Amino acid sequence: MFLRIKHSSPLIDNQTINHPTSRLNKPLLFSTALALAVWLAWYAYSSPGSLSIIEENWAVTLTMVFGSFIAGATSEGGGAVAFPVFTKVLHIAPLDAKVFSLAIQSVGMTAASLTIIALRVPVAWPVIAWVSLGGLAGVSISSAALAPLLSPALLKMLFTAMIAAFALPLTILTWQKRLYNNTLPFFGAREKAIMLLTGTVGGGMTGLVGNGIDIICFSVMVLWFRLSEKVSTPTSVILMAVNALAGFALHGFLLDSFTATVERYWLAAVPVVVIGAPLGAYCCTKLNSRCIAVILILLILVELLSSLILIPLTANIIGISLTVFVIFLWFYYRITRSTRYRPAFERGEE
């Protein structure tokens, strides 16, 4: 699939993208074949107790029916649903929830990424390359050295504080009439350094809660580089797939934290995420930028309310979480005010 712009300008708005359906047959056949291949591999690996695994862990399977679709359709990976539901509702240990998030996203987000590529959805490949480099360092350091030092409740609130800070500037920008960059305005040494640092911070958050590089990079692309949500969302999906694969390999082969219990959770979710995530990625191509932003804001609001209701808050947790919230909010405010990457017409240039 391709994007058809009504004019030759690199700027786009919410109404200028149409999606022809005549080229969907091959990508849909590809996604179907991919799902069948994963199902066969799953059955061969989990047999003869394949169905019993799903029956025993039906709550995990049900969670990822919704989580995988959201992961493919927005910049919030499946871990953004799995981690809070596992830790707050199902009372699963944060470490197990994090490792599961990485493991299941290595399947679901990879399937969604392959679907995005098959559909020829525009993505920012330079961003993917440099953010992924930083992400590898961030997820490794965070998983091995930082995560063991933090309490489960604090880990949950840190994730909530990070994404809640993004919701405010995104809400303001969503209801403003604005133009977007369809491609990166510049990408020199400065931009590479920005993306490398973004990947390191995002990878660090992923190492803590199993998710984060996608939403952090998405925020930088949308607020700073003024990239359209329709380009930033599939870009963040591919980024999360790369980071999840790295994190899963780290926990599975080096940290030895992919336990038998987590493996059964993973096996219970694999059959649904390989459908849900690609389906979400496809549906994302049918939504305009404002609709994507509204869905994301609502998801963040649900995450914030559930955290405030379900997590036991101590003075220490409140203080640290508010500090993280203020730091991220200040950062998002600063990059929103930046004019370097604003579209030319928005800067008043001809």
Coordinates of C-alpha atoms in Angstrom, one line a residue:
M1 CA 0.0 0.0 0.0
F2 CA 1.1 3.5 -0.6
L3 CA 0.2 7.0 0.5
R4 CA -1.2 9.3 -2.1
I5 CA -0.5 13.0 -1.3
K6 CA -2.7 15.6 -2.9
H7 CA 0.2 17.9 -3.5
S8 CA 3.9 17.7 -3.9
S9 CA 4.7 19.5 -0.7
P10 CA 6.3 17.4 2.1
L11 CA 3.6 18.7 4.4
I12 CA 0.4 16.8 5.1
D13 CA -2.7 17.4 7.2
N14 CA -5.4 15.1 8.7
Q15 CA -7.4 14.9 5.5
T16 CA -4.8 14.5 2.7
I17 CA -4.1 10.8 2.9
N18 CA -6.1 8.2 1.0
H19 CA -5.5 4.5 1.0
P20 CA -6.3 2.5 -2.1
T21 CA -7.5 -1.0 -1.4
S22 CA -6.4 -2.5 -4.8
R23 CA -3.0 -3.5 -3.4
L24 CA -4.2 -5.2 -0.3
N25 CA -4.4 -8.8 -1.6
K26 CA -0.8 -9.7 -1.5
P27 CA -0.1 -8.1 2.0
L28 CA -3.2 -9.8 3.4
L29 CA -2.1 -13.2 1.9
F30 CA 1.3 -12.6 3.4
S31 CA -0.1 -11.9 6.9
T32 CA -2.3 -14.9 6.7
A33 CA 0.6 -17.2 5.7
L34 CA 2.7 -15.7 8.5
A35 CA -0.1 -16.4 11.1
L36 CA -0.5 -20.0 9.8
A37 CA 3.3 -20.5 10.0
V38 CA 3.4 -19.2 13.6
W39 CA 0.4 -21.4 14.6
L40 CA 2.1 -24.5 13.2
A41 CA 5.3 -23.7 15.0
W42 CA 3.4 -22.9 18.2
Y43 CA 1.4 -26.2 18.0
A44 CA 4.5 -28.3 17.3
Y45 CA 6.3 -26.7 20.3
S46 CA 3.5 -26.8 22.8
S47 CA 1.9 -30.1 21.8
P48 CA 0.3 -32.2 23.2
G49 CA -0.9 -29.7 25.8
S50 CA -1.5 -26.8 23.5
L51 CA -5.2 -26.2 24.3
S52 CA -4.7 -26.9 28.0
I53 CA -2.2 -24.1 28.2
I54 CA -4.7 -21.6 26.8
E55 CA -7.4 -23.0 29.2
E56 CA -5.2 -22.6 32.2
N57 CA -4.1 -19.1 31.2
W58 CA -7.3 -17.8 29.5
A59 CA -7.0 -14.4 31.3
V60 CA -3.6 -13.9 29.6
T61 CA -5.0 -14.9 26.2
L62 CA -7.9 -12.5 26.6
T63 CA -5.7 -9.6 27.7
M64 CA -3.5 -10.0 24.7
V65 CA -6.5 -10.1 22.3
F66 CA -6.9 -6.5 23.1
G67 CA -3.3 -5.7 23.9
S68 CA -2.0 -7.0 20.5
F69 CA -4.5 -5.0 18.5
I70 CA -3.6 -1.8 20.5
A71 CA 0.1 -2.6 20.0
G72 CA -0.2 -2.7 16.2
A73 CA -2.5 0.3 15.9
T74 CA -0.8 2.8 18.2
S75 CA 2.6 3.7 19.6
E76 CA 1.8 1.8 22.8
G77 CA 3.3 -1.6 22.5
G78 CA 1.5 -4.8 23.8
G79 CA 3.5 -4.4 27.0
A80 CA 1.6 -1.2 27.7
V81 CA -1.5 -3.3 28.2
A82 CA 0.2 -6.5 29.5
F83 CA 2.3 -5.0 32.2
P84 CA -0.4 -2.9 34.0
V85 CA -3.0 -5.7 33.6
F86 CA -0.6 -8.4 34.8
T87 CA 0.7 -6.4 37.8
K88 CA -2.5 -4.6 38.8
V89 CA -5.3 -7.0 38.0
L90 CA -3.8 -10.5 37.8
H91 CA -1.2 -9.8 40.5
I92 CA 1.7 -11.3 38.6
A93 CA 5.2 -10.3 39.7
P94 CA 6.5 -7.2 37.8
L95 CA 9.6 -9.1 36.6
D96 CA 7.5 -11.9 35.1
A97 CA 5.2 -9.3 33.6
K98 CA 8.1 -7.5 32.1
V99 CA 9.7 -10.6 30.6
F100 CA 6.4 -11.7 29.2
S101 CA 5.9 -8.3 27.6
L102 CA 9.2 -8.5 25.9
A103 CA 8.6 -12.1 24.8
I104 CA 5.2 -11.6 23.4
Q105 CA 6.1 -8.4 21.7
S106 CA 8.9 -10.2 20.0
V107 CA 6.2 -12.2 18.2
G108 CA 3.3 -9.7 17.9
M109 CA 5.3 -6.6 17.1
T110 CA 7.5 -8.4 14.7
A111 CA 4.4 -9.7 12.9
A112 CA 3.0 -6.2 12.8
S113 CA 6.3 -4.8 11.5
L114 CA 6.3 -7.3 8.7
T115 CA 2.8 -6.4 7.8
I116 CA 3.7 -2.7 7.8
I117 CA 6.5 -3.4 5.4
A118 CA 4.3 -5.6 3.2
L119 CA 1.7 -2.8 3.1
R120 CA 4.4 -0.3 2.1
V121 CA 3.4 2.0 4.9
P122 CA 5.8 4.9 5.1
V123 CA 8.1 4.8 8.1
A124 CA 11.2 6.8 9.1
W125 CA 14.0 4.3 8.6
P126 CA 16.8 6.6 9.7
V127 CA 15.0 7.1 13.0
I128 CA 14.6 3.3 13.4
A129 CA 18.3 2.7 12.7
W130 CA 19.7 5.3 15.3
V131 CA 17.0 4.8 17.9
S132 CA 17.6 1.0 17.8
L133 CA 21.3 1.5 18.4
G134 CA 20.6 3.5 21.6
G135 CA 17.8 1.1 22.5
L136 CA 20.1 -1.9 22.6
A137 CA 22.3 -0.1 25.1
G138 CA 19.4 1.2 27.2
V139 CA 17.5 -2.1 27.5
S140 CA 20.7 -4.0 28.4
I141 CA 21.9 -1.6 31.1
S142 CA 18.5 -1.1 32.6
S143 CA 17.5 -4.8 32.7
A144 CA 20.8 -6.0 34.2
A145 CA 21.6 -3.2 36.6
L146 CA 18.7 -0.8 37.3
A147 CA 15.6 -3.0 37.4
P148 CA 16.7 -5.1 40.4
L149 CA 17.1 -2.0 42.5
L150 CA 13.5 -0.7 42.1
S151 CA 10.3 -1.8 44.0
P152 CA 7.4 -3.3 42.0
A153 CA 5.0 -0.5 42.9
L154 CA 7.6 2.1 41.9
L155 CA 8.2 0.4 38.5
K156 CA 4.4 0.6 37.8
M157 CA 4.2 4.3 38.7
L158 CA 7.3 5.2 36.7
F159 CA 5.7 3.9 33.5
T160 CA 2.5 5.7 34.3
A161 CA 4.2 9.0 35.0
M162 CA 6.2 8.8 31.8
I163 CA 3.3 8.4 29.5
A164 CA 1.0 10.7 31.5
A165 CA 3.4 13.5 30.9
F166 CA 3.1 13.0 27.1
A167 CA -0.7 13.1 27.1
L168 CA -0.9 16.8 28.0
P169 CA 1.1 18.3 25.1
L170 CA -0.4 15.7 22.7
T171 CA -3.9 16.8 23.7
I172 CA -3.1 20.4 23.1
L173 CA -1.5 19.8 19.7
T174 CA -4.3 17.4 18.6
W175 CA -6.9 20.2 18.9
Q176 CA -4.8 22.8 17.2
K177 CA -4.9 23.1 13.4
R178 CA -1.4 22.3 12.3
L179 CA 0.6 21.0 9.4
Y180 CA 2.9 17.9 9.6
N181 CA 6.1 16.9 8.1
N182 CA 5.7 13.8 5.9
T183 CA 9.5 13.1 6.1
L184 CA 12.3 14.2 8.4
P185 CA 13.1 17.9 7.7
F186 CA 16.8 17.3 8.4
F187 CA 18.9 14.3 9.5
G188 CA 22.5 15.2 10.2
A189 CA 24.8 14.7 13.2
R190 CA 22.5 16.6 15.5
E191 CA 19.5 14.5 14.7
K192 CA 21.4 11.3 14.9
A193 CA 22.6 12.2 18.4
I194 CA 19.0 13.1 19.4
M195 CA 17.7 9.7 18.2
L196 CA 20.6 7.9 19.8
L197 CA 19.8 9.5 23.2
T198 CA 16.1 8.9 22.7
G199 CA 16.7 5.2 22.1
T200 CA 18.9 4.9 25.1
V201 CA 16.2 6.5 27.4
G202 CA 13.4 4.5 25.7
G203 CA 15.4 1.3 25.9
G204 CA 16.1 2.0 29.6
M205 CA 12.3 2.3 30.2
T206 CA 11.7 -0.9 28.3
G207 CA 14.3 -2.7 30.5
L208 CA 12.2 -1.6 33.5
V209 CA 8.7 -2.4 32.5
G210 CA 8.9 -4.2 29.1
N211 CA 7.7 -1.2 27.1
G212 CA 8.7 2.4 26.5
I213 CA 11.0 3.0 23.6
D214 CA 8.0 3.2 21.2
I215 CA 6.0 5.8 23.1
I216 CA 9.1 7.9 24.0
C217 CA 10.3 7.9 20.4
F218 CA 6.8 8.6 19.1
S219 CA 6.6 11.6 21.4
V220 CA 9.9 13.0 20.0
M221 CA 8.9 12.4 16.4
V222 CA 5.5 14.0 16.8
L223 CA 6.3 16.9 19.2
W224 CA 9.8 17.8 18.1
F225 CA 10.2 16.6 14.5
R226 CA 6.6 17.4 13.7
L227 CA 6.2 14.0 11.9
S228 CA 2.6 12.9 11.2
E229 CA 1.2 10.3 13.6
K230 CA 0.5 8.2 10.5
V231 CA 4.3 8.0 9.9
S232 CA 5.4 8.0 13.6
T233 CA 3.0 5.2 14.7
P234 CA 4.3 2.4 12.3
T235 CA 7.9 3.7 12.9
S236 CA 7.4 3.2 16.7
V237 CA 5.9 -0.3 16.1
I238 CA 9.1 -1.4 14.3
L239 CA 11.2 0.1 16.9
M240 CA 9.4 -1.8 19.7
A241 CA 9.8 -5.0 17.7
V242 CA 13.6 -4.6 17.5
N243 CA 13.9 -3.6 21.2
A244 CA 11.6 -6.4 22.3
L245 CA 13.7 -9.0 20.4
A246 CA 16.9 -7.7 22.0
G247 CA 15.3 -7.6 25.5
F248 CA 13.8 -11.1 25.1
A249 CA 17.1 -12.5 24.0
L250 CA 18.9 -10.8 27.0
H251 CA 16.4 -12.3 29.5
G252 CA 16.2 -15.6 27.9
F253 CA 19.9 -16.4 27.3
L254 CA 21.9 -14.2 29.7
L255 CA 19.7 -13.3 32.7
D256 CA 17.9 -16.6 32.7
S257 CA 14.6 -15.0 33.7
F258 CA 12.4 -16.6 31.0
T259 CA 11.0 -19.1 33.5
A260 CA 8.6 -22.0 32.9
T261 CA 5.7 -19.9 34.3
V262 CA 6.4 -17.0 31.9
E263 CA 6.8 -19.4 29.0
R264 CA 3.3 -20.8 29.6
Y265 CA 1.9 -17.3 29.7
W266 CA 3.8 -16.6 26.4
L267 CA 2.5 -19.8 24.8
A268 CA -1.1 -18.9 25.8
A269 CA -0.8 -15.5 24.0
V270 CA 1.2 -16.4 20.8
P271 CA -1.8 -17.6 18.8
V272 CA -3.8 -14.4 19.2
V273 CA -1.0 -11.7 19.0
V274 CA 0.1 -13.0 15.6
I275 CA -3.3 -12.0 14.4
G276 CA -4.1 -9.0 16.6
A277 CA -1.0 -7.0 16.0
P278 CA -1.0 -7.1 12.2
L279 CA -4.7 -6.4 12.2
G280 CA -4.1 -3.3 14.4
A281 CA -1.3 -2.2 12.0
Y282 CA -3.7 -2.5 9.1
C283 CA -6.5 -0.6 10.9
C284 CA -4.0 2.1 11.7
T285 CA -3.6 2.8 8.0
K286 CA -7.4 3.6 7.8
L287 CA -7.3 6.2 10.6
N288 CA -6.3 9.9 10.3
S289 CA -3.7 11.5 12.5
R290 CA -6.2 13.1 14.9
C291 CA -8.1 9.8 15.5
I292 CA -4.8 8.0 16.3
A293 CA -3.9 10.7 18.8
V294 CA -7.4 10.6 20.5
I295 CA -7.1 6.8 20.9
L296 CA -3.7 7.2 22.4
I297 CA -4.8 9.9 24.8
L298 CA -7.7 7.8 26.0
L299 CA -5.4 4.8 26.6
I300 CA -3.1 6.9 28.6
L301 CA -6.0 8.2 30.7
V302 CA -7.1 4.7 31.5
E303 CA -3.5 3.8 32.5
L304 CA -3.3 6.8 34.8
L305 CA -6.7 6.2 36.5
S306 CA -6.0 2.5 37.0
S307 CA -2.6 3.2 38.5
L308 CA -4.0 5.8 41.0
I309 CA -6.8 3.3 42.0
L310 CA -4.9 0.0 42.2
I311 CA -1.3 0.9 43.2
P312 CA -0.6 1.4 46.9
L313 CA 1.0 4.9 46.9
T314 CA 3.6 5.8 49.5
A315 CA 5.2 9.2 50.0
N316 CA 8.4 7.9 48.4
I317 CA 6.6 6.5 45.3
I318 CA 4.5 9.7 45.0
G319 CA 7.6 11.9 45.2
I320 CA 9.7 10.0 42.7
S321 CA 6.7 9.6 40.3
L322 CA 5.9 13.3 40.4
T323 CA 9.6 14.1 39.8
V324 CA 9.7 11.9 36.7
F325 CA 6.3 13.4 35.5
V326 CA 7.6 16.9 35.9
I327 CA 10.9 16.1 34.1
F328 CA 9.2 14.5 31.2
L329 CA 6.5 17.2 31.0
W330 CA 9.3 19.9 31.0
F331 CA 11.1 18.0 28.2
Y332 CA 7.9 17.7 26.1
Y333 CA 7.1 21.4 26.7
R334 CA 10.6 22.4 25.5
I335 CA 10.6 20.3 22.4
T336 CA 7.0 21.5 21.6
R337 CA 8.2 25.1 21.7
S338 CA 11.1 24.4 19.4
T339 CA 10.8 25.8 15.9
R340 CA 13.7 24.1 14.2
Y341 CA 11.7 21.3 12.7
R342 CA 8.3 23.0 12.2
P343 CA 6.9 23.0 8.7
A344 CA 8.0 26.0 6.7
F345 CA 4.4 27.4 6.5
E346 CA 4.0 27.1 10.2
R347 CA 7.2 29.1 10.7
G348 CA 5.9 31.8 8.4
E349 CA 8.3 31.0 5.6
E350 CA 7.3 30.8 2.0

